[in-house]
Amino acid sequence: MPRITQRDIARLAGVSQAVVSLVLNKRTDATTRIAPETRQRVLDVIRETGYAADPVARRMVRQLNQIIGVFTYESVFPSTSADFYYPFLRGIEECAEQLRCDLLLFTSAPVVDGRRKVFHENNRLRIADGCILLGRDIPHDELARLNRENYPFVAVGRRDDAGGPVPCVGADYAAATQKLVERARELGHREFAYVGAGEGAESADDRMNGFRAGTRGSGRHERTAGRSAGETLDALLAAGVTVAVVEGYADGIALIRAARERGVDVPGDLSVVVTGVPAESADADIASTGFRIPRREMGWQSVELLAALLEDRSSATLQRLLPCHFVEGQTLGEPRKDRFD
Amino acid sequence: MPRITQRDIARLAGVSQAVVSLVLNKRTDATTRIAPETRQRVLDVIRETGYAADPVARRMVRQLNQIIGVFTYESVFPSTSADFYYPFLRGIEECAEQLRCDLLLFTSAPVVDGRRKVFHENNRLRIADGCILLGRDIPHDELARLNRENYPFVAVGRRDDAGGPVPCVGADYAAATQKLVERARELGHREFAYVGAGEGAESADDRMNGFRAGTRGSGRHERTAGRSAGETLDALLAAGVTVAVVEGYADGIALIRAARERGVDVPGDLSVVVTGVPAESADADIASTGFRIPRREMGWQSVELLAALLEDRSSATLQRLLPCHFVEGQTLGEPRKDRFD
DNA sequence: CCGAGTTGATAATACGTATTATCAGCGAGG
DNA sequence: CCTCGCTGATAATACGTATTATCAACTCGG
């Protein structure tokens, strides 16, 4: 049962294949004219046979596939990754839908050590017109290669240059973190500490930079790697810190829990602000103060930016930074005046 | 920045386009021979350029693209749909990954009245090798048309015939529901009621059939449409029902809550079993008894079945039914012996 | 030194559609 | 009668890949 083609329609209507195509595409240029009765005859046959043009052949002729690739550095749907990827993907899906594009998830990329690699043996990136890159951290060399190959892509999350500026849609962690510090300062805080790596990924760098700007370089830096929340808490209290700016949400929650367990009042004895509160806070018992990352909007705009790149390479701004909105929680308060009494 | 083609590769490697194609397809027939050094030269260029064959052109000639379409009747990522789609997609992603296939989400299909339509103006189904259909209910006419057009697809969830058997991977609601009833019978229950539509969708039909088989036709049927949980509860109690077999999880929870509010003890006064408990019960305060739908496994097997269809049209079993596992909760108990005393 | 067989590569073609160039027919104006 | 302009349709081609037929060069046995 071979597929019905325009040739078949043409034969049935007693015309040429070209006429069928012209009728289908409703061409009414001055250059292409079709007699009304001929057009009707073709339309009749099409209706009778239920013919529909093969979209694949159609795409052969038009260059773009209307397919946007989505490359995730971890599997998308396992629940461990879900909370992270979901909001981004929601925005991506919504924008793609509006642009009438399909989304291609590169599940074929082999997972090595829990991570996918863009450039592997049988790379299929070019199936899509362009690609959205999604991941906690994206290897610098892969970004560089994408740039080198002039492949249209957009990273979700700000990225440092890699053989040229990397097209990306990020969140303005620096400004948001700085604003958190300023707010704490207004409440009377003077002893700040940044809790987390503070380096490595761009997102950490940005937060640390914002922290430094807000504290005028006077803040402490408590690294969490290899330490328990309790140990970090001890270090903070010993140093006389009154407000902890925590890099990761999970670390923030852990710190607050550790404080509660020891009878350290939050925010009475120690204020804790988190640089990234999930959209739906999983821990209902703790309403942490901090800012929200506009993940959905980032997803949306990354697709929009990619579409702009595909239309016109000389697009204005290759990098977009979206503002984060303050989240009023219950873990930031005034510092205790009498704490050294 | 035109697309890289085999012609480009051929030029760079100093061979003809045909050789590139032959190398790519790893042809080792006696009729097609390629010198090892030539092959290597081509492979080198391919690797350097990151070339990947245009799937659309490929599809023109061959049948397969290594692309599996995923058609969802609602948007996937919005949180309202997430809980439903998520487990299916997890299985789909995992299986596709193993098969080295990419997933194409048909986000281009326009959403009308909150639902997508497969067959619309510019249908792109054939870009994929085949398609997984995912949705609470799938229009019968679309299934029929897919069958008529001989397009390879698999529906997730059992479907009635539509111009022939519909390839699908479903859950055996009938058997699972019947087993629930039997279990209640063993505990001493004799007054059963099925709560829900009990018809319309295949999933409802199956549950109802299982219920009828389990009750030997003696059970009641309480429809929920247009009624509050309280009204349903009243009807159940008035009829002397001791165990309610509830179609939807949300309805089940609502019924239990309504009972609690009125001081009706569950399961003391009324047992409630649910025909479909989510993997991660969102309502932590209620551990409902029922069975779990193997959503992830359904997703996985649907891809596997589709792959089988693509390899060999005369596949053995077009329809698969997976068993549901009993979930021991706290809403099914022995009926009160003295309730009429 | 010639015909046959082998090796390695290429030219040609098909897939189904969209588009462009071309062409046959015809009526009108010169 | 010839040419021009116009109408309506067709032939030809391109898109990128896979496959088949073909072909040049070389080897080898006789």
Short mmCIF file of C-alpha atoms in Angstrom, two decimals, chain A:
data_model
loop_
_atom_site.label_atom_id
_atom_site.label_comp_id
_atom_site.label_asym_id
_atom_site.label_seq_id
_atom_site.Cartn_x
_atom_site.Cartn_y
_atom_site.Cartn_z
CA MET A 1 0.00 0.00 0.00
CA PRO A 2 2.26 2.79 -1.26
CA ARG A 3 1.64 6.31 -0.22
CA ILE A 4 -0.53 8.51 -2.46
CA THR A 5 1.55 11.19 -4.14
CA GLN A 6 0.93 14.29 -6.11
CA ARG A 7 1.73 12.28 -9.17
CA ASP A 8 -1.27 10.07 -8.46
CA ILE A 9 -3.51 13.05 -7.97
CA ALA A 10 -2.19 14.55 -11.17
CA ARG A 11 -2.89 11.40 -13.15
CA LEU A 12 -6.43 11.16 -11.79
CA ALA A 13 -7.15 14.79 -12.55
CA GLY A 14 -5.47 14.65 -15.93
CA VAL A 15 -2.94 17.33 -15.15
CA SER A 16 0.73 17.53 -14.27
CA GLN A 17 2.25 17.15 -10.82
CA ALA A 18 3.22 20.79 -10.84
CA VAL A 19 -0.38 21.89 -11.10
CA VAL A 20 -1.29 19.81 -8.08
CA SER A 21 1.46 21.44 -6.10
CA LEU A 22 0.40 24.88 -7.21
CA VAL A 23 -3.19 24.24 -6.29
CA LEU A 24 -2.19 22.87 -2.93
CA ASN A 25 -0.13 25.89 -2.12
CA LYS A 26 -2.86 28.26 -3.19
CA ARG A 27 -0.48 30.18 -5.34
CA THR A 28 -2.14 33.16 -6.93
CA ASP A 29 0.86 35.00 -8.32
CA ALA A 30 0.63 36.68 -11.65
CA THR A 31 3.17 34.19 -12.93
CA THR A 32 1.24 31.08 -11.98
CA ARG A 33 -2.24 30.91 -13.34
CA ILE A 34 -4.65 28.04 -13.15
CA ALA A 35 -8.05 27.85 -14.79
CA PRO A 36 -10.85 27.75 -12.22
CA GLU A 37 -12.26 24.52 -13.60
CA THR A 38 -8.86 22.84 -13.55
CA ARG A 39 -8.30 23.94 -9.97
CA GLN A 40 -11.69 22.57 -9.03
CA ARG A 41 -10.99 19.25 -10.72
CA VAL A 42 -7.77 18.88 -8.76
CA LEU A 43 -9.41 19.87 -5.50
CA ASP A 44 -12.12 17.30 -6.10
CA VAL A 45 -9.63 14.50 -6.59
CA ILE A 46 -7.72 15.59 -3.50
CA ARG A 47 -10.86 15.52 -1.44
CA GLU A 48 -11.93 12.15 -2.80
CA THR A 49 -8.60 10.54 -2.09
CA GLY A 50 -7.95 12.27 1.22
CA TYR A 51 -4.51 13.17 0.03
CA ALA A 52 -2.16 15.17 2.25
CA ALA A 53 1.28 16.33 1.14
CA ASP A 54 4.15 14.39 2.62
CA PRO A 55 5.64 16.75 5.18
CA VAL A 56 9.03 15.13 4.84
CA ALA A 57 9.33 15.88 1.17
CA ARG A 58 7.97 19.28 1.91
CA ARG A 59 10.77 19.89 4.38
CA MET A 60 13.31 18.79 1.82
CA VAL A 61 12.52 21.77 -0.27
CA ARG A 62 12.13 24.36 2.40
CA GLN A 63 15.37 24.48 4.30
CA LEU A 64 14.30 24.73 7.90
CA ASN A 65 12.78 21.79 9.63
CA GLN A 66 10.88 23.72 12.24
CA ILE A 67 12.58 21.52 14.76
CA ILE A 68 14.26 22.90 17.84
CA GLY A 69 16.69 20.60 19.55
CA VAL A 70 16.82 20.32 23.31
CA PHE A 71 20.01 18.96 24.72
CA THR A 72 20.00 18.11 28.40
CA TYR A 73 23.14 17.05 30.15
CA GLU A 74 21.24 14.64 32.31
CA SER A 75 18.16 12.57 31.63
CA VAL A 76 15.14 14.79 31.82
CA PHE A 77 12.44 12.78 33.39
CA PRO A 78 13.99 10.88 36.29
CA SER A 79 12.62 12.55 39.38
CA THR A 80 16.02 13.64 40.61
CA SER A 81 16.36 15.96 37.64
CA ALA A 82 12.71 16.85 37.34
CA ASP A 83 12.57 19.81 39.69
CA PHE A 84 15.48 21.40 37.93
CA TYR A 85 14.49 20.82 34.33
CA TYR A 86 10.76 21.13 34.49
CA PRO A 87 10.29 24.87 34.75
CA PHE A 88 12.78 25.48 31.96
CA LEU A 89 11.11 22.94 29.76
CA ARG A 90 7.74 24.42 30.43
CA GLY A 91 8.87 27.74 29.01
CA ILE A 92 10.61 26.03 26.14
CA GLU A 93 7.53 24.03 25.26
CA GLU A 94 5.26 27.03 25.40
CA CYS A 95 7.44 29.14 23.16
CA ALA A 96 8.00 26.33 20.70
CA GLU A 97 4.30 25.79 20.51
CA GLN A 98 3.75 29.41 19.68
CA LEU A 99 6.45 29.32 17.02
CA ARG A 100 4.87 26.19 15.56
CA CYS A 101 8.06 24.25 16.15
CA ASP A 102 8.54 20.70 17.30
CA LEU A 103 11.01 19.82 20.03
CA LEU A 104 13.63 17.17 19.54
CA LEU A 105 15.01 15.68 22.73
CA PHE A 106 18.45 14.26 22.10
CA THR A 107 17.94 11.08 24.00
CA SER A 108 20.20 9.28 21.58
CA ALA A 109 23.29 10.92 23.01
CA PRO A 110 25.04 8.31 25.11
CA VAL A 111 25.19 8.94 28.82
CA VAL A 112 28.68 8.61 30.22
CA ASP A 113 29.23 9.00 33.95
CA GLY A 114 25.68 10.23 34.30
CA ARG A 115 26.14 12.99 31.77
CA ARG A 116 25.50 13.27 28.08
CA LYS A 117 27.98 14.55 25.58
CA VAL A 118 26.99 16.70 22.63
CA PHE A 119 29.86 15.65 20.47
CA HIS A 120 30.02 11.94 20.24
CA GLU A 121 30.49 9.31 17.61
CA ASN A 122 27.29 9.74 15.70
CA ASN A 123 26.23 13.24 16.51
CA ARG A 124 22.79 14.20 15.36
CA LEU A 125 22.67 17.83 16.38
CA ARG A 126 22.07 19.02 12.85
CA ILE A 127 18.79 17.25 12.66
CA ALA A 128 17.38 20.27 14.41
CA ASP A 129 17.52 23.79 13.07
CA GLY A 130 19.20 24.87 16.27
CA CYS A 131 19.51 23.75 19.83
CA ILE A 132 18.78 24.72 23.41
CA LEU A 133 21.45 23.61 25.87
CA LEU A 134 20.29 22.77 29.32
CA GLY A 135 22.39 21.64 32.23
CA ARG A 136 23.78 22.60 35.60
CA ASP A 137 27.18 23.04 34.08
CA ILE A 138 28.07 22.71 30.44
CA PRO A 139 31.59 21.74 29.40
CA HIS A 140 33.51 24.74 28.12
CA ASP A 141 34.99 22.82 25.21
CA GLU A 142 31.61 21.81 23.91
CA LEU A 143 30.45 25.40 23.87
CA ALA A 144 33.64 26.40 22.10
CA ARG A 145 33.12 23.76 19.48
CA LEU A 146 29.53 24.75 18.90
CA ASN A 147 30.69 28.29 18.38
CA ARG A 148 33.47 27.18 16.08
CA GLU A 149 31.11 25.17 13.96
CA ASN A 150 28.74 28.07 13.76
CA TYR A 151 25.91 25.92 14.95
CA PRO A 152 22.93 27.95 16.13
CA PHE A 153 22.40 27.34 19.83
CA VAL A 154 21.40 29.03 23.04
CA ALA A 155 22.49 28.03 26.50
CA VAL A 156 20.08 28.34 29.38
CA GLY A 157 22.00 30.09 32.13
CA ARG A 158 24.75 32.63 31.68
CA ARG A 159 28.01 31.28 30.27
CA ASP A 160 31.48 32.73 30.02
CA ASP A 161 32.97 33.28 26.61
CA ALA A 162 34.04 30.15 24.81
CA GLY A 163 35.79 31.05 21.60
CA GLY A 164 33.54 34.07 21.43
CA PRO A 165 30.44 35.10 23.33
CA VAL A 166 28.07 32.27 24.11
CA PRO A 167 24.44 32.95 23.20
CA CYS A 168 22.54 32.48 26.42
CA VAL A 169 19.62 33.50 28.56
CA GLY A 170 20.60 33.71 32.19
CA ALA A 171 19.33 35.04 35.47
CA ASP A 172 20.99 38.03 37.03
CA TYR A 173 22.32 36.30 40.12
CA ALA A 174 24.84 39.04 40.81
CA ALA A 175 22.27 41.81 41.07
CA ALA A 176 19.82 39.63 42.96
CA THR A 177 22.42 38.48 45.47
CA GLN A 178 23.66 41.97 45.97
CA LYS A 179 20.13 43.14 46.61
CA LEU A 180 19.68 40.43 49.23
CA VAL A 181 22.77 41.67 51.02
CA GLU A 182 21.63 45.27 50.80
CA ARG A 183 18.30 44.33 52.29
CA ALA A 184 20.01 42.58 55.17
CA ARG A 185 22.20 45.61 55.66
CA GLU A 186 19.13 47.82 55.90
CA LEU A 187 17.87 45.61 58.68
CA GLY A 188 21.07 46.27 60.56
CA HIS A 189 23.24 43.33 59.59
CA ARG A 190 26.96 43.88 59.29
CA GLU A 191 28.44 40.39 59.57
CA PHE A 192 27.86 38.56 56.31
CA ALA A 193 28.96 35.19 55.10
CA TYR A 194 28.63 33.52 51.73
CA VAL A 195 27.99 29.82 52.14
CA GLY A 196 28.83 27.61 49.18
CA ALA A 197 31.49 26.99 46.56
CA GLY A 198 31.37 30.53 45.22
CA GLU A 199 33.29 29.50 42.16
CA GLY A 200 33.53 26.88 39.47
CA ALA A 201 30.27 27.44 37.66
CA GLU A 202 29.28 30.81 36.24
CA SER A 203 26.21 30.80 38.44
CA ALA A 204 28.40 30.52 41.54
CA ASP A 205 30.78 33.19 40.32
CA ASP A 206 27.92 35.58 39.70
CA ARG A 207 26.44 35.04 43.12
CA MET A 208 29.81 35.54 44.76
CA ASN A 209 30.38 38.71 42.80
CA GLY A 210 27.04 40.04 43.88
CA PHE A 211 27.85 39.12 47.45
CA ARG A 212 31.20 40.93 47.30
CA ALA A 213 29.60 44.00 45.79
CA GLY A 214 26.93 44.06 48.48
CA THR A 215 29.34 43.57 51.38
CA ARG A 216 31.95 45.92 49.98
CA GLY A 217 34.36 43.03 50.26
CA SER A 218 33.90 42.61 53.98
CA GLY A 219 32.01 39.33 54.00
CA ARG A 220 33.28 35.90 54.96
CA HIS A 221 33.25 32.84 52.76
CA GLU A 222 32.31 29.48 54.22
CA ARG A 223 32.78 26.61 51.84
CA THR A 224 30.46 23.67 52.27
CA ALA A 225 32.35 21.01 50.36
CA GLY A 226 33.02 18.03 52.60
CA ARG A 227 31.42 19.63 55.64
CA SER A 228 28.20 18.87 57.39
CA ALA A 229 25.58 21.55 57.87
CA GLY A 230 26.33 21.45 61.57
CA GLU A 231 30.01 22.16 61.04
CA THR A 232 29.19 25.05 58.78
CA LEU A 233 26.78 26.37 61.37
CA ASP A 234 29.45 26.22 64.06
CA ALA A 235 31.89 28.10 61.88
CA LEU A 236 29.32 30.79 61.14
CA LEU A 237 28.39 31.31 64.79
CA ALA A 238 31.99 31.26 65.91
CA ALA A 239 32.78 34.01 63.44
CA GLY A 240 29.93 36.14 64.68
CA VAL A 241 28.07 36.02 61.40
CA THR A 242 24.52 37.35 61.59
CA VAL A 243 23.33 36.55 58.10
CA ALA A 244 24.30 33.65 55.86
CA VAL A 245 23.86 33.97 52.11
CA VAL A 246 23.55 30.39 50.97
CA GLU A 247 24.35 29.34 47.40
CA GLY A 248 22.14 26.27 47.07
CA TYR A 249 18.59 25.83 48.24
CA ALA A 250 19.23 22.39 49.67
CA ASP A 251 22.23 23.68 51.60
CA GLY A 252 20.11 26.51 52.93
CA ILE A 253 17.41 24.18 54.17
CA ALA A 254 20.01 21.91 55.75
CA LEU A 255 21.57 24.85 57.53
CA ILE A 256 18.24 26.02 58.90
CA ARG A 257 17.40 22.52 60.07
CA ALA A 258 20.75 22.17 61.78
CA ALA A 259 20.16 25.47 63.54
CA ARG A 260 16.72 24.42 64.72
CA GLU A 261 18.04 21.19 66.09
CA ARG A 262 20.59 23.01 68.21
CA GLY A 263 18.17 25.56 69.46
CA VAL A 264 19.69 28.31 67.39
CA ASP A 265 16.84 30.59 66.42
CA VAL A 266 16.38 31.52 62.78
CA PRO A 267 16.23 34.39 62.12
CA GLY A 268 16.62 35.47 65.71
CA ASP A 269 20.18 34.25 66.19
CA LEU A 270 21.08 33.80 62.57
CA SER A 271 19.39 34.98 59.40
CA VAL A 272 19.59 32.74 56.36
CA VAL A 273 18.85 33.85 52.82
CA VAL A 274 18.87 31.52 49.85
CA THR A 275 20.02 32.47 46.36
CA GLY A 276 17.43 30.43 44.48
CA VAL A 277 14.10 29.38 45.96
CA PRO A 278 12.21 26.73 43.97
CA ALA A 279 8.89 27.68 42.45
CA GLU A 280 7.09 25.19 44.61
CA SER A 281 8.88 24.93 47.88
CA ALA A 282 9.09 21.25 48.68
CA ASP A 283 9.74 21.84 52.36
CA ALA A 284 6.49 23.27 53.54
CA ASP A 285 7.71 23.77 57.07
CA ILE A 286 10.40 26.24 56.12
CA ALA A 287 9.63 29.44 54.23
CA SER A 288 13.08 30.62 53.37
CA THR A 289 13.82 34.16 52.32
CA GLY A 290 15.74 34.69 49.11
CA PHE A 291 15.02 35.19 45.44
CA ARG A 292 13.31 33.16 42.79
CA ILE A 293 15.00 32.17 39.54
CA PRO A 294 12.69 32.88 36.60
CA ARG A 295 13.23 29.45 35.11
CA ARG A 296 10.14 29.33 32.98
CA GLU A 297 10.84 32.74 31.52
CA MET A 298 14.41 31.69 30.85
CA GLY A 299 13.19 28.70 28.90
CA TRP A 300 10.81 30.80 26.91
CA GLN A 301 13.33 33.46 26.05
CA SER A 302 16.02 30.98 25.12
CA VAL A 303 13.76 29.62 22.40
CA GLU A 304 12.89 33.11 21.34
CA LEU A 305 16.55 34.02 21.12
CA LEU A 306 17.29 30.91 19.13
CA ALA A 307 14.52 31.75 16.71
CA ALA A 308 16.03 35.19 16.31
CA LEU A 309 19.42 33.70 15.59
CA LEU A 310 17.94 31.42 12.98
CA GLU A 311 16.21 34.26 11.24
CA ASP A 312 19.07 36.67 11.32
CA ARG A 313 22.57 35.98 12.53
CA SER A 314 23.29 39.60 13.33
CA SER A 315 20.82 39.66 16.18
CA ALA A 316 21.28 42.50 18.63
CA THR A 317 21.91 40.99 22.06
CA LEU A 318 23.35 37.52 22.14
CA GLN A 319 23.13 37.34 25.90
CA ARG A 320 20.12 38.11 27.99
CA LEU A 321 19.98 38.43 31.78
CA LEU A 322 16.59 38.24 33.46
CA PRO A 323 15.87 39.70 36.88
CA CYS A 324 15.20 37.47 39.87
CA HIS A 325 12.34 38.37 42.14
CA PHE A 326 12.69 38.67 45.89
CA VAL A 327 10.88 36.06 47.94
CA GLU A 328 9.65 37.21 51.30
CA GLY A 329 10.19 34.30 53.66
CA GLN A 330 10.68 33.98 57.39
CA THR A 331 14.38 33.42 57.70
CA LEU A 332 15.62 36.97 57.46
CA GLY A 333 15.12 39.29 60.43
CA GLU A 334 16.88 41.99 62.37
CA PRO A 335 20.11 40.99 64.02
CA ARG A 336 19.93 40.49 67.76
CA LYS A 337 21.15 43.68 69.36
CA ASP A 338 22.21 42.05 72.60
CA ARG A 339 24.00 39.07 71.22
CA PHE A 340 27.28 39.92 72.89
CA ASP A 341 25.78 41.03 76.18
#
